[in-house]
Short mmCIF file of C-alpha atoms in Angstrom, two decimals:
data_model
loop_
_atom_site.label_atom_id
_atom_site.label_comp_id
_atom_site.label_asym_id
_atom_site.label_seq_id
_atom_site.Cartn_x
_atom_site.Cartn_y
_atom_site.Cartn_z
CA UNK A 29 -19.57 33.58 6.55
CA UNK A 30 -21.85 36.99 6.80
CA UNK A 31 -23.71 35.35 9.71
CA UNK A 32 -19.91 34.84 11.79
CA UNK A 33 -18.50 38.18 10.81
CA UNK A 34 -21.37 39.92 12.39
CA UNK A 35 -20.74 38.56 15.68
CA UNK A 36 -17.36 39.25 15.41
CA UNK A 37 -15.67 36.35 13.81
CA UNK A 38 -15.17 33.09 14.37
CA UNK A 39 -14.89 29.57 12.05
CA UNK A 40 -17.28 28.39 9.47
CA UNK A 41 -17.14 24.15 9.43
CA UNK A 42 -17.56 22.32 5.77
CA UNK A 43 -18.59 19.04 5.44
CA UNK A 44 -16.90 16.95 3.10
CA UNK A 45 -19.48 16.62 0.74
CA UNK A 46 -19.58 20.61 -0.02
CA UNK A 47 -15.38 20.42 -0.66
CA UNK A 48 -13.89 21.29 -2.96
CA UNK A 49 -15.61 24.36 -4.20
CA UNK A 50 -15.34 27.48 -6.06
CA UNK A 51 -13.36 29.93 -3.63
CA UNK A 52 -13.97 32.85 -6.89
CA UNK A 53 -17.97 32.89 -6.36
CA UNK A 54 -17.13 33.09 -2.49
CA UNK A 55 -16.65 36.41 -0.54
CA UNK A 56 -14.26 35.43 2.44
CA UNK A 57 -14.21 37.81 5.09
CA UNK A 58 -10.39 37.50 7.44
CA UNK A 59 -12.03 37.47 10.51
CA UNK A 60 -13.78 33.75 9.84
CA UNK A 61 -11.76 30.54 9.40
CA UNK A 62 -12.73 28.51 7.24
CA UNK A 63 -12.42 24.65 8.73
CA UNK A 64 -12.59 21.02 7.45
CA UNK A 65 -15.08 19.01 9.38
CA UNK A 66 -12.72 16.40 11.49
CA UNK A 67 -9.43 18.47 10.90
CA UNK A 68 -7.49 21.39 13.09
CA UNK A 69 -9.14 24.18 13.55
CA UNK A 70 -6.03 26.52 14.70
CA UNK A 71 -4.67 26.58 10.94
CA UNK A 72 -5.91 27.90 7.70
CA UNK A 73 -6.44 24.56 5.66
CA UNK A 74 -6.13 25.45 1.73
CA UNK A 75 -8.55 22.64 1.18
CA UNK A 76 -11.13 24.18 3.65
CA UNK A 77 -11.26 27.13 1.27
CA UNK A 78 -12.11 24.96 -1.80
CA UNK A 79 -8.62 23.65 -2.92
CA UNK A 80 -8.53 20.80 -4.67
CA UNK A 81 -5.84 18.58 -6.72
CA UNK A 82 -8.27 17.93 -9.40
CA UNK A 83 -9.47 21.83 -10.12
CA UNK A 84 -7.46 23.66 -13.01
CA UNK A 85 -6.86 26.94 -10.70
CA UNK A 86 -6.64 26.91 -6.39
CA UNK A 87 -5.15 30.32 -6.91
CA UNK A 88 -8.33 31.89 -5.28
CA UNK A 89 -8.84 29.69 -2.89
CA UNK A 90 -4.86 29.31 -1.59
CA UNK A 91 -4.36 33.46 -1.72
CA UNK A 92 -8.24 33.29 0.70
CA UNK A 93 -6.16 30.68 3.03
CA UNK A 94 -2.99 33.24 3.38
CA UNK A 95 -4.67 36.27 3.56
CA UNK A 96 -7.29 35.03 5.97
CA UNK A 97 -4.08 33.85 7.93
CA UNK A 98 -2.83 37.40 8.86
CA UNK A 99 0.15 36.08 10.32
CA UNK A 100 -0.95 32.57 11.12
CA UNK A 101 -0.21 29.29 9.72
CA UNK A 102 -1.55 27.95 6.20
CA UNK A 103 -1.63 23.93 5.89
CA UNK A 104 -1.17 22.87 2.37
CA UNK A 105 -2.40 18.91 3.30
CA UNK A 106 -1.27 16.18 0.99
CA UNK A 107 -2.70 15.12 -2.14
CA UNK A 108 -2.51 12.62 -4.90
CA UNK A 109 -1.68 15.31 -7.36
CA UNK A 110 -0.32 18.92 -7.26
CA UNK A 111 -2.59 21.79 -6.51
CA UNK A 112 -2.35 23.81 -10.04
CA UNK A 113 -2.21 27.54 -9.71
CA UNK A 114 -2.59 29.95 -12.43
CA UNK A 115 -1.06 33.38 -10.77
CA UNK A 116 1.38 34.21 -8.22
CA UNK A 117 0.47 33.58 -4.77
CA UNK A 118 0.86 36.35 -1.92
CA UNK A 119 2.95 35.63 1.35
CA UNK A 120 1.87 38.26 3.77
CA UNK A 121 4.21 39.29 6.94
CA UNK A 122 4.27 36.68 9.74
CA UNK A 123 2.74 33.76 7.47
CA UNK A 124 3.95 30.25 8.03
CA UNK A 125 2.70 28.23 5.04
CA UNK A 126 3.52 24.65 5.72
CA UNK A 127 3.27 21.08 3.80
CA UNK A 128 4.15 17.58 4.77
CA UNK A 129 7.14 15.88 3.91
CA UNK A 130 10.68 14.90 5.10
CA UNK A 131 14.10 16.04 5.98
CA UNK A 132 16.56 15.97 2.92
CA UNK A 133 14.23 14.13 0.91
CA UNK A 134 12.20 15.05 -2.64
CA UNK A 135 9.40 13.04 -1.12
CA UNK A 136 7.17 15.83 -0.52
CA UNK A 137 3.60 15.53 -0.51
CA UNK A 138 2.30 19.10 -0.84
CA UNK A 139 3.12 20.38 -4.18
CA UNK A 140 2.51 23.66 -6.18
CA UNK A 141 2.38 23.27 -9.56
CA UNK A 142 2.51 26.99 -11.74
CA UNK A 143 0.52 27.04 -14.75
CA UNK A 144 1.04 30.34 -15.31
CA UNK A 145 1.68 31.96 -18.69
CA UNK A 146 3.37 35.37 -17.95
CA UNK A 147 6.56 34.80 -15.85
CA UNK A 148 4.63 35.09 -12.74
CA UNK A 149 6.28 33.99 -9.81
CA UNK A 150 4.76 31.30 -7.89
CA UNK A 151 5.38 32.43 -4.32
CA UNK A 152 5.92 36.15 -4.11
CA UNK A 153 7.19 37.91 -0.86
CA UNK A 154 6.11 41.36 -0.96
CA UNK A 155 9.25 43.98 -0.23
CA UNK A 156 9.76 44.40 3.22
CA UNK A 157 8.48 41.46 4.45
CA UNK A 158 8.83 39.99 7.54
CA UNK A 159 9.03 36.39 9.84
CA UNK A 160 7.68 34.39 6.95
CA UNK A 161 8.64 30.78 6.65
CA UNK A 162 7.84 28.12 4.01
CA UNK A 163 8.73 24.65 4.75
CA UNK A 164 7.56 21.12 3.83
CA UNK A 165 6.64 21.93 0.08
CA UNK A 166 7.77 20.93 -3.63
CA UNK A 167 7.26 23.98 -6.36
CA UNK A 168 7.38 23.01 -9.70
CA UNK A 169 5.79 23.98 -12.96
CA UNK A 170 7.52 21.77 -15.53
CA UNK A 171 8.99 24.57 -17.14
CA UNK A 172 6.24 27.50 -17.40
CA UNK A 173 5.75 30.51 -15.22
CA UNK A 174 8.71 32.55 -13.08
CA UNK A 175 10.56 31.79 -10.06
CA UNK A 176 9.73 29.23 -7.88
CA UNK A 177 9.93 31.89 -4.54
CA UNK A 178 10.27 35.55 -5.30
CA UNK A 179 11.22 38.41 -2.61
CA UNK A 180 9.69 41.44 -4.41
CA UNK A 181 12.41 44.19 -5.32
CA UNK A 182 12.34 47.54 -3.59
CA UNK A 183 13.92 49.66 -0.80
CA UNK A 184 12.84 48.32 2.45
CA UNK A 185 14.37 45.82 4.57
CA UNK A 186 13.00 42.51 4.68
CA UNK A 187 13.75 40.39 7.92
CA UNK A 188 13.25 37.06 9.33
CA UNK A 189 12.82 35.23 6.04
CA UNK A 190 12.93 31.08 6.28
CA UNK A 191 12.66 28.39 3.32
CA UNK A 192 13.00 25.25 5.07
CA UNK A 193 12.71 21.52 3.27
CA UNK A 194 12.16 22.85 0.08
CA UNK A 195 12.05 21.03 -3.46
CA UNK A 196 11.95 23.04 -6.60
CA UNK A 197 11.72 21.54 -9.73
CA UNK A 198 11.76 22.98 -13.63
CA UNK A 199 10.74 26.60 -13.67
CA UNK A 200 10.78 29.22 -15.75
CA UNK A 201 12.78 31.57 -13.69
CA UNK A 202 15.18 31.20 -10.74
CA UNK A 203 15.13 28.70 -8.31
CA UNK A 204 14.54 31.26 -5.52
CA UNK A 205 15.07 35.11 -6.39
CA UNK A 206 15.79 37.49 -3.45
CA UNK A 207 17.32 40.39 -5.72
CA UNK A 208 17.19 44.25 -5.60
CA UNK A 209 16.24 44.56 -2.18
CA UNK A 210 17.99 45.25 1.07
CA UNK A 211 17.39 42.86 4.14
CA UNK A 212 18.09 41.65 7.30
CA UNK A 213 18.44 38.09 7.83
CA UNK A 214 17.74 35.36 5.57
CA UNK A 215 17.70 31.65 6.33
CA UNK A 216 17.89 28.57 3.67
CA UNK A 217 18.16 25.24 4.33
CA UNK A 218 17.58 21.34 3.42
CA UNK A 219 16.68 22.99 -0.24
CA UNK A 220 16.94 20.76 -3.47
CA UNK A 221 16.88 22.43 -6.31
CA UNK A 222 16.95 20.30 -9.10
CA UNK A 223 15.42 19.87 -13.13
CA UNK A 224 15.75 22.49 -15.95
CA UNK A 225 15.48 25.89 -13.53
CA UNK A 226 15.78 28.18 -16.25
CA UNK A 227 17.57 30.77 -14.43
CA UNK A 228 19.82 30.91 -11.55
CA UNK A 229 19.32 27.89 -8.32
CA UNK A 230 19.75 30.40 -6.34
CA UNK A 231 20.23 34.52 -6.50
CA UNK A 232 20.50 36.09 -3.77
CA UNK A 233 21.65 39.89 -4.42
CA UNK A 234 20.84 43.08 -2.76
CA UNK A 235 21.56 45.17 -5.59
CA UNK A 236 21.32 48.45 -6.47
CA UNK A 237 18.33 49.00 -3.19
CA UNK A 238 20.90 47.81 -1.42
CA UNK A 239 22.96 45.23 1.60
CA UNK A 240 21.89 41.59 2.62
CA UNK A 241 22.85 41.44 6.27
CA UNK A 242 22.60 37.81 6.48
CA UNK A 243 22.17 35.18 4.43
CA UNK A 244 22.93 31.62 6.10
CA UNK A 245 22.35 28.67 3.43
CA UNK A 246 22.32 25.30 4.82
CA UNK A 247 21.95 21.49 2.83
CA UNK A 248 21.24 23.56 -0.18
CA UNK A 249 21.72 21.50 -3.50
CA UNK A 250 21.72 22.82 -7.02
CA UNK A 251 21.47 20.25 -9.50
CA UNK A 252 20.43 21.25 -13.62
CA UNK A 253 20.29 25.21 -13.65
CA UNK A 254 20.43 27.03 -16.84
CA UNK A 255 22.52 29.62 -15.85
CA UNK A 256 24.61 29.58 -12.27
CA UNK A 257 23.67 27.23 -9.17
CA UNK A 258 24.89 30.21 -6.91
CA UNK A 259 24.58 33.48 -7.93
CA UNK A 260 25.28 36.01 -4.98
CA UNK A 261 26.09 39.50 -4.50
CA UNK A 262 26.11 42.25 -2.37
CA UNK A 263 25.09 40.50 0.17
CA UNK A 264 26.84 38.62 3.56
CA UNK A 265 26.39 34.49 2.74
CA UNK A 266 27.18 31.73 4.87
CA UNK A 267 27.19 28.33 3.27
CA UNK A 268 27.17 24.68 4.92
CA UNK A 269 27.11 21.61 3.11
CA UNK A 270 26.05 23.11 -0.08
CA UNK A 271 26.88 21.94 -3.54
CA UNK A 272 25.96 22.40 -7.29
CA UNK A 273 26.28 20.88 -10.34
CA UNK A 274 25.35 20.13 -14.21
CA UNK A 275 24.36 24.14 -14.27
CA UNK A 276 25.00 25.52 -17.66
CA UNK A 277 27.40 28.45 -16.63
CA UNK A 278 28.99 27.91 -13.41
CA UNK A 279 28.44 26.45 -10.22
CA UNK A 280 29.42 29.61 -7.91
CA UNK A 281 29.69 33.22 -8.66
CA UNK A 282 30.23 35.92 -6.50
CA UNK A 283 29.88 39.14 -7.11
CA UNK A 284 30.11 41.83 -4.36
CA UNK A 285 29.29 39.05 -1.22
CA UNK A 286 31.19 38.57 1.73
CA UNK A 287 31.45 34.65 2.64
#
């Protein structure tokens, strides 16, 4: 890695027979990819910086893969198992991070599971964020940890925000939580939601910091919540083809949206 940030960047190839490894003991530096041996070399592969369905934390070596990305695309490649992560992971501005799986379906190979102890969040948008999309991915964390995608809460705008074929399943805090923050437009669609979500399916709220411009939802199913499927406010929703149900308070509540 030293030797290809010296001459200005570049790639650094593994073999398969030095994967998975410890991403903690390594210093990345962003301006070297680290690539599989055989695989694309124009995305940050998690598994490239030592991720690995069978180690108890990829939370160093997925948060290497995004920030390395600075603004690129971060492959989360199928795996027999889910890749366990014990703190919230960082999306930075411009990020795609991207699974494999299907249209409408909870058949989702790439799949986050949060072990974390303290509420954390398992995806966390930072405030003010901008054109970051998720797609292709199952979160889940049987219960533990916070949300399954968090916008952070603050005063500036966040724009260009996409969750696309999404599965979340039993959290410990809302489905996905965009509250307390102002923004511009927000996109949801083909989203299940669906197992003991502790909180809300999905909040979406501007809050006291402020007006959602735009917030189109899309094939967005809500199916177990603790509290409300839809909880929105102060914020401009569009909904198509969305539904919710067996959610311990109500299905829908609005509270200061326009729809």
């Amino acid at each position: 890695i030293d030797y290809a940030a010296n001459r200005g960047g570049g790639h650094v190839v593994l073999s398969a027979d030095v994967l998975p490894y410890r991403a903690q003991q390594v210093k990345f530096d962003e301006s070297v990819r680290m690539v599989r041996e055989g695989n694309l070399s124009d995305v940050h592969d998690i598994k490239a910086y030592g991720a690995s369905d069978r180690l108890r934390d990829n939370g160093p070596a997925i948060q290497a893969a995004l920030s390395g990305a600075n603004g690129g695309i971060v492959f989360v490649p199928p795996s027999g198992d889910a890749y366990v992560v014990r703190r919230s992971l960082s999306v930075p501005t411009g990020t795609v991070l991207e699974g494999v799986g299907k249209k409408g379906l909870d058949n989702f190979r790439s799949v986050f599971y949060n072990a974390a102890r303290d509420g954390a969040p398992l995806l966390k948008i930072p405030n003010g964020g901008r054109d970051i999309t998720i797609r292709d991915i199952t979160l889940s964390g049987q219960g533990k940890g916070g949300s399954a995608i968090k916008v952070e809460e603050g005063p500036e705008n966040f724009v260009g925000l996409r969750f696309s074929c999404v599965t979340v399943g039993s959290v410990g805090g809302h489905g996905i939580e965009v509250y307390n923050t102002p923004g511009g437009t927000l996109t949801i669609e083909d989203l299940h939601i669906r197992g003991e979500v502790a909180g809300h399916g999905l909040l979406v709220d501007g809050g006291q910091n402020g007006f959602i411009g735009m917030a189109t939802a899309r094939s967005v199913f809500v199916n177990g919540a603790f509290r409300n499927g839809f909880q929105l406010g102060q914020c401009r929703f569009t909904g198509q083809n969305c539904a919710a149900g067996n959610c311990g308070e109500n299905g829908w509540v609005y509270g200061g949206s326009r729809h």
